Every structure is written in C-alpha cells, then in structure tokens.
Short mmCIF file of C-alpha atoms and ligand atoms in Angstrom, two decimals:
data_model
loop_
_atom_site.label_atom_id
_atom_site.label_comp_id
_atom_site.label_asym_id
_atom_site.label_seq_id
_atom_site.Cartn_x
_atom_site.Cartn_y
_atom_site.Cartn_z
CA UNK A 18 -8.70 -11.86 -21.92
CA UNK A 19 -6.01 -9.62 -24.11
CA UNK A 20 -3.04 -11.11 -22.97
CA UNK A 21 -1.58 -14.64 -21.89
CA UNK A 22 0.30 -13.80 -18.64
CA UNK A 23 3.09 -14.95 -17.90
CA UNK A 24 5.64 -14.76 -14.78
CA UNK A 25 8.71 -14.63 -15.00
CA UNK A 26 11.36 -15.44 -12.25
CA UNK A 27 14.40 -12.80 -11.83
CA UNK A 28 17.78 -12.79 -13.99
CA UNK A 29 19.25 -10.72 -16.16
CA UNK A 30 16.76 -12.42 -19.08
CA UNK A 31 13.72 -10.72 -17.43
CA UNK A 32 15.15 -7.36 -16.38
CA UNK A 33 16.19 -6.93 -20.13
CA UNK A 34 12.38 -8.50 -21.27
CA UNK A 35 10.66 -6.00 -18.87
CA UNK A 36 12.60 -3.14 -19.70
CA UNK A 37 11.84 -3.74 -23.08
CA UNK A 38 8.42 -3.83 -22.92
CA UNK A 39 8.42 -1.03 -20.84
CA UNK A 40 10.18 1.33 -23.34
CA UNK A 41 7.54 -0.61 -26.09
CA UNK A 42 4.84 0.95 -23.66
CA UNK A 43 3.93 -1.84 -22.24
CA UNK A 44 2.59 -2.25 -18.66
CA UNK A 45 4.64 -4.56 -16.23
CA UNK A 46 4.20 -5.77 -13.12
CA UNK A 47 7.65 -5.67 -10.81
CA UNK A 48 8.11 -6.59 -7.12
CA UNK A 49 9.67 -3.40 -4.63
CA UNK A 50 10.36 -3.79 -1.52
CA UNK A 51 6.96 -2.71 0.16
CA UNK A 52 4.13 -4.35 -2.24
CA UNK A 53 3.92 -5.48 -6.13
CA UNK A 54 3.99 -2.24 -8.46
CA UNK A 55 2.25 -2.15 -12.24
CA UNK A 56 4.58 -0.32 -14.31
CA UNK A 57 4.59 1.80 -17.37
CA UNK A 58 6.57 4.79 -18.90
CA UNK A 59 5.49 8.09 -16.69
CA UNK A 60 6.60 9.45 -19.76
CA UNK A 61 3.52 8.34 -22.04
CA UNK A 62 0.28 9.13 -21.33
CA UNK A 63 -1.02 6.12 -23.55
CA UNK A 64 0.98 3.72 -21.59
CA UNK A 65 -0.24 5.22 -18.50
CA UNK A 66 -3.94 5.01 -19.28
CA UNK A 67 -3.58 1.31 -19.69
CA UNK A 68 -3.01 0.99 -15.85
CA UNK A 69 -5.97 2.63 -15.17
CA UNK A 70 -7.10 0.36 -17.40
CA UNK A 71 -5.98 -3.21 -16.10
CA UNK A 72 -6.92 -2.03 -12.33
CA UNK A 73 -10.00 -0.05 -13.08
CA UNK A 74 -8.67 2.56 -11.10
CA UNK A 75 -10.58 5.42 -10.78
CA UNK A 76 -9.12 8.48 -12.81
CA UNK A 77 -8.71 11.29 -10.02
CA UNK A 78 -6.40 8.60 -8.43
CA UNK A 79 -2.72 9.65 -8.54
CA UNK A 80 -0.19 7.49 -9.47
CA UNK A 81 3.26 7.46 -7.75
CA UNK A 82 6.61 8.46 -9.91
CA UNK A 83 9.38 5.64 -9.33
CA UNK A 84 13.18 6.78 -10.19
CA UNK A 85 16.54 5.27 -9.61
CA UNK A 86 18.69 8.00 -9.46
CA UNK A 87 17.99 11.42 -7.13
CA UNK A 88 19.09 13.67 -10.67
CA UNK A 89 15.39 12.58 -12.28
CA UNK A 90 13.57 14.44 -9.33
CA UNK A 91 14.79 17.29 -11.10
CA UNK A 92 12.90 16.50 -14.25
CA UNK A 93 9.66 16.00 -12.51
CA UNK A 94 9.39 17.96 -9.70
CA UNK A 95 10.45 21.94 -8.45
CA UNK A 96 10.92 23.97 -5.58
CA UNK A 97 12.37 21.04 -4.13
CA UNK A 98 12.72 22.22 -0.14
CA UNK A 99 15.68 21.89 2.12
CA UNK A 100 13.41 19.22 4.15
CA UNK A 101 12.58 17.34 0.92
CA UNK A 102 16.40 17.06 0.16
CA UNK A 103 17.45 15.37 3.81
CA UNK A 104 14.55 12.90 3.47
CA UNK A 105 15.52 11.77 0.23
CA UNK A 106 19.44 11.50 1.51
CA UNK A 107 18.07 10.06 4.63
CA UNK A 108 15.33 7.36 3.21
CA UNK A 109 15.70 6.96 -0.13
CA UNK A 110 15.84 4.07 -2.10
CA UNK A 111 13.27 2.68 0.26
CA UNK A 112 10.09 3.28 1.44
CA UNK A 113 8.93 6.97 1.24
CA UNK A 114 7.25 8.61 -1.59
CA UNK A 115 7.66 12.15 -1.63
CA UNK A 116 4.73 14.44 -2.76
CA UNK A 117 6.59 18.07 -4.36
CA UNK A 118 5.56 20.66 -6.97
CA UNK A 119 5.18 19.19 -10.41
CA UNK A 120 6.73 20.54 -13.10
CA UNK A 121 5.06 20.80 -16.62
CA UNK A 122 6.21 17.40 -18.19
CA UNK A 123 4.39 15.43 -15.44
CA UNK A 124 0.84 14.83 -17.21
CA UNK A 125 -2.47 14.98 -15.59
CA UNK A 126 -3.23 11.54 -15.96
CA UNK A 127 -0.45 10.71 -13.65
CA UNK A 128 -1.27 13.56 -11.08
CA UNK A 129 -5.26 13.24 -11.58
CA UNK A 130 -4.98 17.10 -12.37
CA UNK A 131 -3.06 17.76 -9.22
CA UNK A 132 -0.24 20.55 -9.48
CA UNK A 133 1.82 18.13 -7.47
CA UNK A 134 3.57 14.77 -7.91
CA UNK A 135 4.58 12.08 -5.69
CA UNK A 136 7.90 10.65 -6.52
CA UNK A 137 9.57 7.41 -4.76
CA UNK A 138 13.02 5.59 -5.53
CA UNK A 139 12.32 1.69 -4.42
CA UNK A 140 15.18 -0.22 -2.62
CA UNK A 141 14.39 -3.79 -4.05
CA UNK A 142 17.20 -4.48 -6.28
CA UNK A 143 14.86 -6.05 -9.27
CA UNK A 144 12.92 -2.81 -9.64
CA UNK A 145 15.67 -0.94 -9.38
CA UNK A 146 17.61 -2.94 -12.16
CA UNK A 147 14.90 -2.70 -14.43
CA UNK A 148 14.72 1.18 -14.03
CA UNK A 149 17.99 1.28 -14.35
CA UNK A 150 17.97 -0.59 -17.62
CA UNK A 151 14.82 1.30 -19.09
CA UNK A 152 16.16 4.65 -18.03
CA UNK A 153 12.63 5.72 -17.94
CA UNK A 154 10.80 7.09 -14.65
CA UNK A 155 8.22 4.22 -13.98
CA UNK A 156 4.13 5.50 -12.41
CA UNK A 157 3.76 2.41 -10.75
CA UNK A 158 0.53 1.39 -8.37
CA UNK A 159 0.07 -1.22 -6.30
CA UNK A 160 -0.37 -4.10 -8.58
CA UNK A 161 -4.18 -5.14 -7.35
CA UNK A 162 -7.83 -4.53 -8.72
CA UNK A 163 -8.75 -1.28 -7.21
CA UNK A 164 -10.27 -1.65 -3.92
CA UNK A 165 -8.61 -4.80 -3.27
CA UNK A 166 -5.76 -5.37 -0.55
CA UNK A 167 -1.98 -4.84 -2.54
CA UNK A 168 -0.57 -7.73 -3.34
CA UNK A 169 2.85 -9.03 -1.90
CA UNK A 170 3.27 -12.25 -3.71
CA UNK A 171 3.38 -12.82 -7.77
CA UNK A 172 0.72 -15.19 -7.33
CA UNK A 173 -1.50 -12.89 -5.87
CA UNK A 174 -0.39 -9.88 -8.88
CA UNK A 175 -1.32 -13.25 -11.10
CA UNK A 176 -5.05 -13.80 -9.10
CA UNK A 177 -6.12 -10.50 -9.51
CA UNK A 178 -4.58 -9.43 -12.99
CA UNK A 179 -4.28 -12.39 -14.96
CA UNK A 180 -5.02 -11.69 -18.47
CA UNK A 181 -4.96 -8.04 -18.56
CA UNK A 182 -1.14 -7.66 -18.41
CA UNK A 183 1.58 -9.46 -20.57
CA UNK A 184 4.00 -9.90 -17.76
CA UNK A 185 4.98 -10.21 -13.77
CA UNK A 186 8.37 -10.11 -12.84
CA UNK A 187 8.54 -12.64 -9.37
CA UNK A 188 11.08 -11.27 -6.60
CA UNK A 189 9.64 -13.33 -4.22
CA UNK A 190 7.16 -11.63 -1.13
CA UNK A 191 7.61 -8.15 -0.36
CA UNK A 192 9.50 -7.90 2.96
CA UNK A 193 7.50 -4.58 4.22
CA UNK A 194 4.21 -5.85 2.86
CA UNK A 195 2.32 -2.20 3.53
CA UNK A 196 2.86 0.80 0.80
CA UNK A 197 5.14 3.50 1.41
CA UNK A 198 4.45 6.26 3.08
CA UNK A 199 3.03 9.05 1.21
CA UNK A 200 4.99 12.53 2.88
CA UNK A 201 3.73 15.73 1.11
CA UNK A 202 7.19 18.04 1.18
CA UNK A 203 5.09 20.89 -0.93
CA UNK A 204 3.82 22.40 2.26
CA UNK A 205 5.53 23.20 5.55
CA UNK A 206 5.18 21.39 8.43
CA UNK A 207 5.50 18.06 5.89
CA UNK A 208 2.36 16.31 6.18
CA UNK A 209 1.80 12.12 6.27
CA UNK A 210 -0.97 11.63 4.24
CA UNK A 211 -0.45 7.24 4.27
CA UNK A 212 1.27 5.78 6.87
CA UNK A 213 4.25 2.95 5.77
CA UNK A 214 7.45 1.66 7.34
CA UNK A 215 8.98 4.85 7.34
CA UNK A 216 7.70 6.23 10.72
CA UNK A 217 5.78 9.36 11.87
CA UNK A 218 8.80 9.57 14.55
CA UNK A 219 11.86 8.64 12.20
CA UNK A 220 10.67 11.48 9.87
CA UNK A 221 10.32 13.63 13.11
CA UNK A 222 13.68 12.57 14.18
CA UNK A 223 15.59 14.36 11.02
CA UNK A 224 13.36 17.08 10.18
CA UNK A 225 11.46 18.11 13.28
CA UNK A 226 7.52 19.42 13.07
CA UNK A 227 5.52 16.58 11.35
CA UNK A 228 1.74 16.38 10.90
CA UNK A 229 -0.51 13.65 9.83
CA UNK A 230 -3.56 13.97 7.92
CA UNK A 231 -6.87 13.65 9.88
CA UNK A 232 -7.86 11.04 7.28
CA UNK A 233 -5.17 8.42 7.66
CA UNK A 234 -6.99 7.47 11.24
CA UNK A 235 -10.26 8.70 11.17
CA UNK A 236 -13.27 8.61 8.78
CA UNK A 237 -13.05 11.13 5.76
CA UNK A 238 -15.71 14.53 7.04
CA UNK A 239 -18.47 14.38 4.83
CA UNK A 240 -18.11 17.28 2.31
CA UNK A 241 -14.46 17.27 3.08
CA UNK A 242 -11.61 17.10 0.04
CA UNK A 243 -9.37 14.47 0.31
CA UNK A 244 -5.46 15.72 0.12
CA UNK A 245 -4.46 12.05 -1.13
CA UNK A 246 -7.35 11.14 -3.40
CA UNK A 247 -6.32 7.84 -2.71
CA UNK A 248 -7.94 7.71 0.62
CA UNK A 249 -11.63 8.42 -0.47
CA UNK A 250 -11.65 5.16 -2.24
CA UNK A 251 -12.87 2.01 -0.46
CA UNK A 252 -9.35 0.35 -0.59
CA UNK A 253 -7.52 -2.86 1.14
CA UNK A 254 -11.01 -4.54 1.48
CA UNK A 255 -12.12 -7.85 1.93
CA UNK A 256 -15.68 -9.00 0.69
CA UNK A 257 -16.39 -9.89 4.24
CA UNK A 258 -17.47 -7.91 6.62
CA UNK A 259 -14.40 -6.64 9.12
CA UNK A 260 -15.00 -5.28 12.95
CA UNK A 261 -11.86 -3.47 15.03
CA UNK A 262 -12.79 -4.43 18.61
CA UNK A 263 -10.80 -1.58 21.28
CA UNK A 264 -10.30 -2.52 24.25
CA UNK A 265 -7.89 -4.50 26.77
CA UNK A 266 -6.54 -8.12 25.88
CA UNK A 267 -9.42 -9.73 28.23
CA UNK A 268 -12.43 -7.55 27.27
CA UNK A 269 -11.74 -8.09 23.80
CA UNK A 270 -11.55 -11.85 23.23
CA UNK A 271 -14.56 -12.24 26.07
CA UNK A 272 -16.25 -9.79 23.69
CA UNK A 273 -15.19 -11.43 20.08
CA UNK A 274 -15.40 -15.12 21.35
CA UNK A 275 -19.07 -14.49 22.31
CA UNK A 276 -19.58 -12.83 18.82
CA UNK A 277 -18.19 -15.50 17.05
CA UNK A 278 -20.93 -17.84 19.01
CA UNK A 279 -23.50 -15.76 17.97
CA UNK A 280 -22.46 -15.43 14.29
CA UNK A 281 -22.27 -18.95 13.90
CA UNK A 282 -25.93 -19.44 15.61
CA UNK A 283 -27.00 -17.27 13.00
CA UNK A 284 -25.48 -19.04 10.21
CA UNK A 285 -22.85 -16.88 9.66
CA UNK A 286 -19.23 -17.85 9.66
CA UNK A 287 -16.75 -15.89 11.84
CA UNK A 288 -12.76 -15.84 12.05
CA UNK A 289 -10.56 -13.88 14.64
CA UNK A 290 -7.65 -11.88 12.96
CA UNK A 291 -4.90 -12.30 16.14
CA UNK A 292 -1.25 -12.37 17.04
CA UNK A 293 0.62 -15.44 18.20
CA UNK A 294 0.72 -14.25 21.78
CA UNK A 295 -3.45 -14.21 21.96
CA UNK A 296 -3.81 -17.20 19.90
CA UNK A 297 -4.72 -19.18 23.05
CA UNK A 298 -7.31 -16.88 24.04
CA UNK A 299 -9.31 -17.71 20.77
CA UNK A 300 -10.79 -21.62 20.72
CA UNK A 301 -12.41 -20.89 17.35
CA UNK A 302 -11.16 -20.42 14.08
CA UNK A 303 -8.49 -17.51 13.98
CA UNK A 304 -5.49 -16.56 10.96
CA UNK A 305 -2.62 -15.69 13.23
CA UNK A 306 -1.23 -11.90 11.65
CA UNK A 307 2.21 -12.22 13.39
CA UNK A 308 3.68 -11.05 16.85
CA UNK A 309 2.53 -8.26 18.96
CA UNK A 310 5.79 -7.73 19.82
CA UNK A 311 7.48 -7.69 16.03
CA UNK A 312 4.86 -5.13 14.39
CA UNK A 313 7.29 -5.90 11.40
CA UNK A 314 5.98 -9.07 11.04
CA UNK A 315 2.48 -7.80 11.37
CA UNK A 316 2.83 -5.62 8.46
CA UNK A 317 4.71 -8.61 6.62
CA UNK A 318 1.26 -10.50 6.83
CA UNK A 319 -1.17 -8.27 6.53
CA UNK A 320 -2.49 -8.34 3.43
CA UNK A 321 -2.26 -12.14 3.11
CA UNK A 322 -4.22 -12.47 6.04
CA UNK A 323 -6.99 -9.81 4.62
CA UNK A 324 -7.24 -12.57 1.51
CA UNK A 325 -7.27 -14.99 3.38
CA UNK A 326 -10.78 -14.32 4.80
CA UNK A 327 -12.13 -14.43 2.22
CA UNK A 328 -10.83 -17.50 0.61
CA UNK A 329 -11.67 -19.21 3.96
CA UNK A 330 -14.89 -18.26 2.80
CA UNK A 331 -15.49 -16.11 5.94
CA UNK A 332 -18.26 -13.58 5.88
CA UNK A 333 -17.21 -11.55 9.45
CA UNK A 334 -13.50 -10.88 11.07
CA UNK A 335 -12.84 -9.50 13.88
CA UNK A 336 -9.58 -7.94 14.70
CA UNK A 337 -8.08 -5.82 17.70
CA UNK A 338 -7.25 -2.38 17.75
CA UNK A 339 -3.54 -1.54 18.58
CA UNK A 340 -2.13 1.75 19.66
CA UNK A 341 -0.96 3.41 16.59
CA UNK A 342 2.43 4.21 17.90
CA UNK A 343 5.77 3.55 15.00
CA UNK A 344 4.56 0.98 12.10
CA UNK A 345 1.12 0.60 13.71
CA UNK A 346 0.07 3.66 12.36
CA UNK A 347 -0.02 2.09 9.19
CA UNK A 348 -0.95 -1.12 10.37
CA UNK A 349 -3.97 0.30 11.46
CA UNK A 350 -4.70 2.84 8.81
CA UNK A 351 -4.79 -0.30 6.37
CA UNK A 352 -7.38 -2.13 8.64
CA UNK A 353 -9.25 0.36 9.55
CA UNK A 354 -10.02 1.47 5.79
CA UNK A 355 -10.39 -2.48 5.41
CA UNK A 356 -13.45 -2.23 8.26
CA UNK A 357 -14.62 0.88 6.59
CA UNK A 358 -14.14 2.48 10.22
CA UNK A 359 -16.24 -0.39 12.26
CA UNK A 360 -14.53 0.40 15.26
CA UNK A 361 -16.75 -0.82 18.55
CA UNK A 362 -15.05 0.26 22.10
CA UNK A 363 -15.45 -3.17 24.64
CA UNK A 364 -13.14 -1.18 27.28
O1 TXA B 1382 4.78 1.29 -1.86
C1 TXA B 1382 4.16 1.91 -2.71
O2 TXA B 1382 3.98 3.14 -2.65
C2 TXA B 1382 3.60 1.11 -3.92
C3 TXA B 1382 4.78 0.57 -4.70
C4 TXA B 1382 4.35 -0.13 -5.95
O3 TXA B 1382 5.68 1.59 -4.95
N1 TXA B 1382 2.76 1.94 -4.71
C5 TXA B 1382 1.52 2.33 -4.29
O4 TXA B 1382 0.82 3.09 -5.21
O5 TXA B 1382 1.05 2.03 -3.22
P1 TXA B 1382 -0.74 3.36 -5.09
O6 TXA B 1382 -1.08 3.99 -6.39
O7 TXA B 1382 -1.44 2.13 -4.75
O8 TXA B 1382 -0.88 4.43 -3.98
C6 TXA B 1382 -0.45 5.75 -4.22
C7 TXA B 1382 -0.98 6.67 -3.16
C8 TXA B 1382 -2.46 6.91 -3.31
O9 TXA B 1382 -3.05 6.95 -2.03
C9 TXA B 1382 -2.51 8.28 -3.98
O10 TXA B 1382 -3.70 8.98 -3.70
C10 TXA B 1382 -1.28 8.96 -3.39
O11 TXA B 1382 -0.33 7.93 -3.29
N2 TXA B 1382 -0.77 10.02 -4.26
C11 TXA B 1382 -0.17 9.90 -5.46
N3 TXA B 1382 0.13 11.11 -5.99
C12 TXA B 1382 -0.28 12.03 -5.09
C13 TXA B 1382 -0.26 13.46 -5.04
N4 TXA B 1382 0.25 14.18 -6.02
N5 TXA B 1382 -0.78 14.06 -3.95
C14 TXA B 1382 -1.29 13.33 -2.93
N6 TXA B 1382 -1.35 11.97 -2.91
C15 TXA B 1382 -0.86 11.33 -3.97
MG1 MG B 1383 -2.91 0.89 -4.15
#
C-alpha cells in the first residue's frame, strides 16, 4: 500500500488540504451530492492516469468534467446548443452531466479518445468549495473499484480504496445515492444515456423530444458500440448472484419465497431485496431498500443494500422489478446491470 489514508471530516482545514493536493496533482476523494467522486486536475494527464490507476478502471472509460462556475464550459466544450444552455440554467449545480463537443484542451485520457466530453457542476457545497478553492476543473468518477456499486458513505470510499489514495474528504452520505444522469446535448433529440435523479420527464418538461439509449434498460446487442462506454462494463455488482423477479406483488413473493426454500435446501443462502410495504410478505431473511411509495428513498439505499449482500455473506438476491416510470428508471438501470439482465417474468 502507497499511501496511509486518511479521512478527513469537513471545515475550512480540509477544503484548503484537498485543494492543495489537488493543484500538487494529487488524487482526492470528495463527497457530491449523488455518490463519492475521486478527484484530480482534468487539466493533467499524469494526475488523471492515477485514477485509472487507484480504480483499475478500464482506459476507454470516460471520465466526467466537474466545474463550479457555467464560464469553464467554455474552456472545455463547443458548439454548446440552445438546449444544452436551458438545462444547465435549469439543473445545474446538481445532478446532470452534460455530454457536448470537446474542444482541443480536453485530453484523451479523460474522453477515452471520444471527440466529446461530459461536463457536470455538483450541488454539494463541500465539492463545490473545494473547486472553488482549486480553481481547477476536477474528472471525478465514482469513488469505487471498478465494477463495484458507487459508494455513498466515506467508509465505504475507505473499504474499497484504502491505501491507494492519500485522502477522503467525509460530507456525510450522499442524499441521491445513484450517479447523475448522463444527457448527451451533442446530438439532437438529446439522448439519456444513464438514468439519475434528474428525470426522463423533467428534461422533457423544458426541452421537449427526449430519447433514451436502448442500453440503459436492455442488454447491450452483441456486436453493438456502446455510446457511453461506461455501460459495457460489468458495473454496480455484487459477488452474489442477483435475480429481478416481474410480476404482480402476490406472484412474486409466492415465486421468491419458494426460491428462497429451495436455495437454502441446496445449501445456498438466499436474501429478498424489498420495500417496507412487502416486508410482511417475506418470512425469511430480507434488507428492506426503502418505500415503494418514496422511490427517493429507494435510490438513497441502494447501493448500501447491494453491499450489504454480500457482507451478509449471501450468495443469491432476489429483487422485484418496478415500472421504470421518474427515478425508477435509474433505479432499475442500476439493478438490472447489478443482475447482469437476470430478469425472470412470474406474471
Ligand atoms: O454522479 C456522478 O456522475 C458521479 C459523481 C462523482 O459526479 N460520477 C460518476 O462518474 O458517476 P463515473 O465515471 O462513475 O461515470 C461516468 C459515466 C460513465 O458511464 C461514462 O461512460 C459516461 O459517464 N461518460 C463520460 N464521458 C462520456 C462521453 N464523452 N460520452 C459518453 N459517456 C460518457
Ligand atoms: Mg462509476
């Protein structure tokens, strides 16, 4: 291990520490609003390379651009459309990244050879302050392993990266808990290519005509390129083996209860990813996600709850599908790309 990592709690101390570090080139881990982001100068390709680095990200990966101030987009990014411009007014700081035409001074390694870049100002006031005080525009992933679910918590930035960064900044758990969504502005209709907290139908609502890429719900086409390289990669995933059961309330816990029977005969132990409200329909052991009625705090929990199979030492989950109307488009984008598309219809 290169580095004895440390984390920090929020004040003025650590924004100045980070920053510093930062414009040392330096990788950081920061909390924003939707999940923990590693940090380093966009600006230099060395510093860059190290996040690839610490997450063993693959290198045709793109990394997203964070700014503070709507004048840097202007530095990274041209042809900037009329759309693009009302979105940013509209949603920005918070949690949208923007994909636009890059302009020459945004490196490869950032775009994995791309010709565009995805560009996001976060709302959480710690990662703001601290690109505020670095004056630098920050590539920033989610702060996990590769192909692990993004972590929301310091202590889970700490489980997964200890040793290979020098520090993590602790603003407490993300409130969104899910990733931004990814919007790509450079063609017209916009196109969603990762579902977040920022809606299909809020994004419709200001700028009309929206589509969303085939691969946010539905397995990648063999042979097929993927527009967000991102989504090729196994990603959000448990060790343990995860199955999306579709059907109504009743045929799916008749359906998951008797699996759960039959895992266990077989030696195999079995938990039940559910909301409060279905709780009762599960005697066995379950991790409770949030409320069917608050996908909000569904979102919140997510991840946490992916982790948590595992640490329960859990080899199979089962969860249920939910219409992917508003924030359950992500919600189900994540765990379906968690099952690795294991979807089994129970009507
Ligand atoms: O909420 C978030 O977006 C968090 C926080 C830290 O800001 N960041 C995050 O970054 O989730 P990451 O690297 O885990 O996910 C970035 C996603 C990937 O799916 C990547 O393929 C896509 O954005 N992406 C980045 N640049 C792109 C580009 N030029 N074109 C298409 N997709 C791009
Ligand atoms: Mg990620």
């Amino acid at each position: 291990m290169k580095y004895d990592t440390k984390i920090l709690g929020i004040g003025y101390d650590t924004i100045i520490e980070a920053s510093e570090l930062l414009k040392k080139g330096e990788i950081v881990a920061i909390p924003t609003e939707t999940v923990y982001g590693l940090a380093a100068n966009a600006l230099n390709i060395r510093s860059v390379k190290k996040i690839f680095t610490a997450k063993g990200r693959p290198s045709d990966n793109p990394l997203i651009v964070h700014i503070y101030d709507q004048s840097q987009v202007s530095l990274l990014a041209k042809d900037v459309s009329e759309k693009a411009k009302q979105l940013m007014d509209e949603f920005w700081p918070g949690p949208l990244t923007l994909v636009l035409h890059k302009k020459k001074a945004v490196s490869d390694v950032i775009t994995g050879g791309l010709d565009t870049v995805a560009i996001r100002m976060p709302a959480h006031p710690v990662a703001f302050s601290i690109l505020e005080e670095c004056q630098l525009p920050l590539a920033a992933p989610s702060a996990n392993i590769s192909g692990k679910p993004s972590p929301t918590s310091a202590q889970q930035v700490f489980e997964d990266l200890e040793g290979r960064i020098p520090i993590i900044v602790d603003g407490g758990s993300c409130d969104i808990g899910l990733e931004s969504t990814v919007l790509d502005v450079s063609v017209d209709p916009p196109c969603i290519l990762r579902p977040g907290a920022v809606t299909r139908e809020m994004i419709a609502e200001l700028i009309g005509e929206v589509s969303m890429d085939e691969a946010v719900l539905d397995p990648l086409k063999k042979g097929a390129v993927a527009k967000s390289p991102g989504v090729k990669h196994r990603h959000y995933a448990p060790d343990a083996e995860i199955e999306i059961v579709k059907g109504t309330d009743i045929a799916v816990s008749r359906y998951v209860n008797r699996a759960i029977l039959k895992d266990n005969v077989d030696g195999i132990s079995a938990v039940v990813l559910c909301c409060q409200e279905h709780a009762k329909n599960y005697p066995f052991d379950k991790i409770i996600l949030g409320s069917v009625h608050h996908p909000e705090s569904i979102a919140e929990n997510l991840f946490n709850s992916l982790r948590e199979i595992d640490k329960g030492g859990y080899k199979k989950a089962y969860v249920q599908y939910y219409e992917t109307e508003g924030l359950n488009a992500a919600i189900m984008n994540r765990l379906l790309k968690a099952a690795n598309h294991n979807v089994i219809d129970v009507g």
